[in-house]
mmCIF file of C-alpha atoms in Angstrom:
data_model
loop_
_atom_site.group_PDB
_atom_site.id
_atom_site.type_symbol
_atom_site.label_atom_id
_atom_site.label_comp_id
_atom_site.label_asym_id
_atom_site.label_seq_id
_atom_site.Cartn_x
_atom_site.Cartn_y
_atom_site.Cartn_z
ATOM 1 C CA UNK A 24 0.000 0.000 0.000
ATOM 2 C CA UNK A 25 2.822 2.530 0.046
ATOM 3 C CA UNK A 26 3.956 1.892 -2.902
ATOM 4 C CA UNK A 27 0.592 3.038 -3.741
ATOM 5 C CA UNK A 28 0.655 6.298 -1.879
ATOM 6 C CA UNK A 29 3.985 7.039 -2.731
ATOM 7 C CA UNK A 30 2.509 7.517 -6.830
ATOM 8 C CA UNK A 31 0.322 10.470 -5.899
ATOM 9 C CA UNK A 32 2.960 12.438 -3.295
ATOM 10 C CA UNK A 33 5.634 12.038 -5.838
ATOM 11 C CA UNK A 34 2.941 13.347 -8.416
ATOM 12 C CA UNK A 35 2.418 16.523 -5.828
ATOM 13 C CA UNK A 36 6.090 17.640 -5.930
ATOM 14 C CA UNK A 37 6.168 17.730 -9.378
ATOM 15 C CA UNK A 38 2.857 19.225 -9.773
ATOM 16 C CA UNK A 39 1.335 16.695 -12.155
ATOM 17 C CA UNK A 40 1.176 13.159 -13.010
ATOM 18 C CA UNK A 41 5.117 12.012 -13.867
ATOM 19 C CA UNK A 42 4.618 8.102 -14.241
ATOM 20 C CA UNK A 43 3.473 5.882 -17.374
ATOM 21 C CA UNK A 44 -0.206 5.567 -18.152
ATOM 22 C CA UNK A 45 0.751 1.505 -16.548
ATOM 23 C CA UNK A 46 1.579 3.004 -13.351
ATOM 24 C CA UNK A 47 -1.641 4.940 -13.242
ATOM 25 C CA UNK A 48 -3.892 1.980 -14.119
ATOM 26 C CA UNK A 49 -2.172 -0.118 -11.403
ATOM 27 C CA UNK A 50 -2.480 3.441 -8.855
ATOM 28 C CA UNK A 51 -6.191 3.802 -9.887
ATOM 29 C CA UNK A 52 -7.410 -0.309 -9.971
ATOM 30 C CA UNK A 53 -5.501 -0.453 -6.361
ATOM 31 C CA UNK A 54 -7.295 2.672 -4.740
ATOM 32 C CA UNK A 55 -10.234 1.508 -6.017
ATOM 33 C CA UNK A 56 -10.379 -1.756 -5.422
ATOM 34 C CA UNK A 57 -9.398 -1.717 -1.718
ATOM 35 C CA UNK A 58 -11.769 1.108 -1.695
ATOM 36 C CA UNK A 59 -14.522 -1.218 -3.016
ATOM 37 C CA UNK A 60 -13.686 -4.034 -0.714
ATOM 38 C CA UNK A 61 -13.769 -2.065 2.769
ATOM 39 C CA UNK A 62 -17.072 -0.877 1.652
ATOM 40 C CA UNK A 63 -18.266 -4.546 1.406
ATOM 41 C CA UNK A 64 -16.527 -5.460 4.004
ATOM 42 C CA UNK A 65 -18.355 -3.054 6.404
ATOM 43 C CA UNK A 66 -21.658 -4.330 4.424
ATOM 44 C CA UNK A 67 -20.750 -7.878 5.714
ATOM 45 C CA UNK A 68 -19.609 -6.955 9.035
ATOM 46 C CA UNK A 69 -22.978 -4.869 9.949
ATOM 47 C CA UNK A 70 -25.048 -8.099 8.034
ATOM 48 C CA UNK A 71 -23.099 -10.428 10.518
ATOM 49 C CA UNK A 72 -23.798 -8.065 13.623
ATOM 50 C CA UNK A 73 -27.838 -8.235 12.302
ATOM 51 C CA UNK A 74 -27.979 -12.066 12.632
ATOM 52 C CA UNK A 75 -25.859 -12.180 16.317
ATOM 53 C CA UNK A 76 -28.130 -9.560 17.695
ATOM 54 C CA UNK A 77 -31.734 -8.940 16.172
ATOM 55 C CA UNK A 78 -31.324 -12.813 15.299
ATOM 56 C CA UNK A 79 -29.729 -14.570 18.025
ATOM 57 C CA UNK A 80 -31.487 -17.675 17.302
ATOM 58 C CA UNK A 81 -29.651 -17.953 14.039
ATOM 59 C CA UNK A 82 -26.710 -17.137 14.564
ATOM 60 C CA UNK A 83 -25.184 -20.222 15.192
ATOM 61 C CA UNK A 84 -25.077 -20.124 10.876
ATOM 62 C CA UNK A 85 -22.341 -17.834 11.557
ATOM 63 C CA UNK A 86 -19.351 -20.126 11.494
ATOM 64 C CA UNK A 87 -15.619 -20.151 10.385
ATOM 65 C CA UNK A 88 -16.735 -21.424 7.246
ATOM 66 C CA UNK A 89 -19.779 -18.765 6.704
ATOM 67 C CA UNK A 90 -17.089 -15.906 7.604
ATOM 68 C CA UNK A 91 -14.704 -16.910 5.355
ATOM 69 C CA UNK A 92 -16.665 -16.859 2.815
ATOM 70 C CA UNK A 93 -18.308 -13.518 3.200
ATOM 71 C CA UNK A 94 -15.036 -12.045 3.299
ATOM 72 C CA UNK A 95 -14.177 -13.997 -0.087
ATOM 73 C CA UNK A 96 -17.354 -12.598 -1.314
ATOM 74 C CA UNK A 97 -16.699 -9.094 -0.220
ATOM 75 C CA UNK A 98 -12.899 -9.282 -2.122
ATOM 76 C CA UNK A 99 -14.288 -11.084 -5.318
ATOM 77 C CA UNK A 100 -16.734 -8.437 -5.602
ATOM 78 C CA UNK A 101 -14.317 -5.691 -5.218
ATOM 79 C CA UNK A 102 -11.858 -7.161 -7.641
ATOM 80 C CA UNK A 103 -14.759 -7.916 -10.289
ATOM 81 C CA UNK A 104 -15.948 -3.812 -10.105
ATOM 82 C CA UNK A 105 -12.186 -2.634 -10.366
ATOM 83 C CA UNK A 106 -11.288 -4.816 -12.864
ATOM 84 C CA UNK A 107 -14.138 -3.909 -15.535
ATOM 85 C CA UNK A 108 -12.390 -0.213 -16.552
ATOM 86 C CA UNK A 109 -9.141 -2.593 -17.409
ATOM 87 C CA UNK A 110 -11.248 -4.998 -19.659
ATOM 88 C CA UNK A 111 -13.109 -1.927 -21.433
ATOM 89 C CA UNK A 112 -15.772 -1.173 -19.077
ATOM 90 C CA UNK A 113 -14.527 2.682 -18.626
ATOM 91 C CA UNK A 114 -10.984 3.181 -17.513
ATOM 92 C CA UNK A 115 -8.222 4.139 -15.600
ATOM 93 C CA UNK A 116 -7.232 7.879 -15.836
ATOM 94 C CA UNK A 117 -5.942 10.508 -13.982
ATOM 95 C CA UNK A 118 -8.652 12.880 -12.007
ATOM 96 C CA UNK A 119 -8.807 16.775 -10.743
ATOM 97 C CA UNK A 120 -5.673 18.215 -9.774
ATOM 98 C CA UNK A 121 -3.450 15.569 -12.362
ATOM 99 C CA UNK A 122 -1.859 13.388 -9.395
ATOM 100 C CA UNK A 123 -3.648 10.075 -8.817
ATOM 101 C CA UNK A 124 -5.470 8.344 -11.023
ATOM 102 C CA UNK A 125 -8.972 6.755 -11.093
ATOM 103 C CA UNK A 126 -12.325 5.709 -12.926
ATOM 104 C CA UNK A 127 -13.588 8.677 -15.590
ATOM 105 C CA UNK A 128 -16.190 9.614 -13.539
ATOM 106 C CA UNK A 129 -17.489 12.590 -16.385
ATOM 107 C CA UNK A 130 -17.961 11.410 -19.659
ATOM 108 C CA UNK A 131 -20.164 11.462 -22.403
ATOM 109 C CA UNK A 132 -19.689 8.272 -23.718
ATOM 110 C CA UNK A 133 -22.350 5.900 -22.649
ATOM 111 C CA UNK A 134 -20.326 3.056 -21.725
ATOM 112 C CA UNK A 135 -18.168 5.277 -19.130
ATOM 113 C CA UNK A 136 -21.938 6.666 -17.877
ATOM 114 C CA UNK A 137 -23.502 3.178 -17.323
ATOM 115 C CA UNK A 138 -20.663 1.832 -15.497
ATOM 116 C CA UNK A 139 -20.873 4.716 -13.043
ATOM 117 C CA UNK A 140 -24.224 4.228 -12.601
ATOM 118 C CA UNK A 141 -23.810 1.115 -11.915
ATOM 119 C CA UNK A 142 -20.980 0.597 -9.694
ATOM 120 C CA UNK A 143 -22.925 3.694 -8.138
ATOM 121 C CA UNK A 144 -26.061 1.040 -7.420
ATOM 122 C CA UNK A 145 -24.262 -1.938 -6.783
ATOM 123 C CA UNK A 146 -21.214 -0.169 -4.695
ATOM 124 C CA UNK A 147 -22.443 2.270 -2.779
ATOM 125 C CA UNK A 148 -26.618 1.969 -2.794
ATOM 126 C CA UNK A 149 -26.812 -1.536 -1.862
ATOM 127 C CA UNK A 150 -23.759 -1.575 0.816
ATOM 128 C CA UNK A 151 -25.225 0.990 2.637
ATOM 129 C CA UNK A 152 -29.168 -0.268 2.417
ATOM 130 C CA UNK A 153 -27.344 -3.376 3.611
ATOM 131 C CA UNK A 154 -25.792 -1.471 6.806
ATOM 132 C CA UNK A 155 -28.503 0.905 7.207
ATOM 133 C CA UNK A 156 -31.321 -2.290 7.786
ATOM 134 C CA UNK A 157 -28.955 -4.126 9.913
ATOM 135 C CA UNK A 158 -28.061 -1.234 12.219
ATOM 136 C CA UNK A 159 -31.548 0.019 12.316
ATOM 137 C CA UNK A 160 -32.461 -3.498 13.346
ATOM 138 C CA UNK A 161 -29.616 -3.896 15.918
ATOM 139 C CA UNK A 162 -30.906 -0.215 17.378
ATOM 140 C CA UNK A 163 -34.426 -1.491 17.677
ATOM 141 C CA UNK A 164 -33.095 -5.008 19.224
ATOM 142 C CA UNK A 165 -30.809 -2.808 21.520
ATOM 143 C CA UNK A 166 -33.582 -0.334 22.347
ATOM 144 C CA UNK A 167 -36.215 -2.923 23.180
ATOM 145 C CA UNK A 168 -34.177 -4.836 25.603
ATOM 146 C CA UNK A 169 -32.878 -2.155 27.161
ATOM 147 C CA UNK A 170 -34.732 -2.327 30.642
ATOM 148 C CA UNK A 171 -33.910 -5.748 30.736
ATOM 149 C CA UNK A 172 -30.450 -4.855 30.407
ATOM 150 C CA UNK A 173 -30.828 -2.573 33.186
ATOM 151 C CA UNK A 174 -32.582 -4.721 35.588
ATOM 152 C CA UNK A 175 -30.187 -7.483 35.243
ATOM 153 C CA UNK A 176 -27.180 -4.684 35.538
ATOM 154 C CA UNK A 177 -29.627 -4.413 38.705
ATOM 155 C CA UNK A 178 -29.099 -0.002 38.166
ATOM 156 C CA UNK A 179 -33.254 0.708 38.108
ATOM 157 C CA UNK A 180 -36.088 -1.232 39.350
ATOM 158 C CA UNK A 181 -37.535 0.231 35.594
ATOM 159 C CA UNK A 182 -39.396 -2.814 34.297
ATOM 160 C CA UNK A 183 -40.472 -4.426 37.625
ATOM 161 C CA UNK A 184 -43.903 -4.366 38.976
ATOM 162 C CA UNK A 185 -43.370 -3.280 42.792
ATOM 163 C CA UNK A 186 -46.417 -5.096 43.914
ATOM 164 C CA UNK A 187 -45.694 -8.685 42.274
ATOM 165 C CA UNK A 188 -41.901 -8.271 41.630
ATOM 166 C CA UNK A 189 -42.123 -9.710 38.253
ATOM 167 C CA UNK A 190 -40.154 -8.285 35.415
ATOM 168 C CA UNK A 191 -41.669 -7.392 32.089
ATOM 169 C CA UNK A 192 -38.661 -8.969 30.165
#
C-alpha cells in the first residue's frame, strides 16, 4: 500500500502526473479496489452483527466457514468492479488536480456513464441499504431490551412491577 501512496505524493512535488499511463492503471485499480472491498466489508460486518443480535437464534449459521466466505465474497466483488475499466468497461485515468489516477467519472460516452451508474447502485446503494437495515435493526433489538439490560445490571427497578416483583422482560 505505500507503494501506492507514494505515486500520488511524488505526483504533488512535481505538480502533475510524472509516471506511465501503466503506473496509473495499477495506482487507480488499487485505490479503487481496496476502496470497493472495505465498503463490502463493512456491508458484511454490519449483516453479521444483524444475525448475532436482532437474530440470536440464528446465529449459530455464523461459522468459520460462513465468515470466510463472506469475506471472499466481499474481495471477489471488489476485484470484479475494479477490474471492468481494465477490460473496457470505462478506464483508468488521472482525475482533478493531475496526481492520482482513477475511474472517468465525467464522460459522455455511454459506456463510461452506465458503469458509473452502476458501480454507483451496486457499490455504494446496496452496501449501505445493507448497513442501514442491519443497524436500524440492531438499534431497535438494543432499544427494546434495554430495561432488561438494566434490571439485570440491577441499576433501576424500571421494568419491575413493585407489587408482584415480576419483570416485564
Amino acid at each position: 500500500m505505500a507503494i501506492v501512496a507514494f505515486i500520488p505524493a511524488a505526483s504533488c512535488f512535481y505538480h502533475g502526473f510524472i509516471f506511465l499511463h501503466a503506473v496509473c492503471v495499477f495506482e487507480g485499480f488499487i485505490v479503487f479496489f481496496l476502496g470497493l472491498t472495505s465498503m463490502y466489508l463493512l456491508a458484511a460486518i454490519s449483516l453479521i452483527r444483524y444475525i448475532i443480535i436482532a437474530k440470536p437464534f440464528h446465529k449459530s449459521t455464523i461459522t468459520h466457514r460462513v465468515a470466510l466466505m463472506a469475506n471472499a465474497c466481499c474481495w471477489g466483488l471488489g476485484l470484479l468492479w475494479s477490474s471492468l475499466p481494465i477490460m473496457g468497461w470505462n478506464h483508468y485515468t488521472t482525475e482533478g488536480a493531475g496526481v492520482s489516477c482513477s475511474v472517468v467519472w465525467q464522460s459522455d460516452d455511454t459506456a463510461d456513464t452506465s458503469y458509473i451508474i452502476v458501480i454507483f447502485i451496486a457499490c455504494l446503494l446496496i452496501p449501505v441499504a445493507v448497513m442501514g437495515y442491519s443497524y436500524f435493526h440492531v438499534y431497535m433489538t438494543l432499544l427494546t431490551l434495554y430495561p432488561c439490560l438494566i434490571i439485570i445490571a440491577g441499576i433501576l427497578d424500571y421494568g419491575v412491577n413493585k407489587r408482584t416483583k415480576q419483570t416485564f422482560c
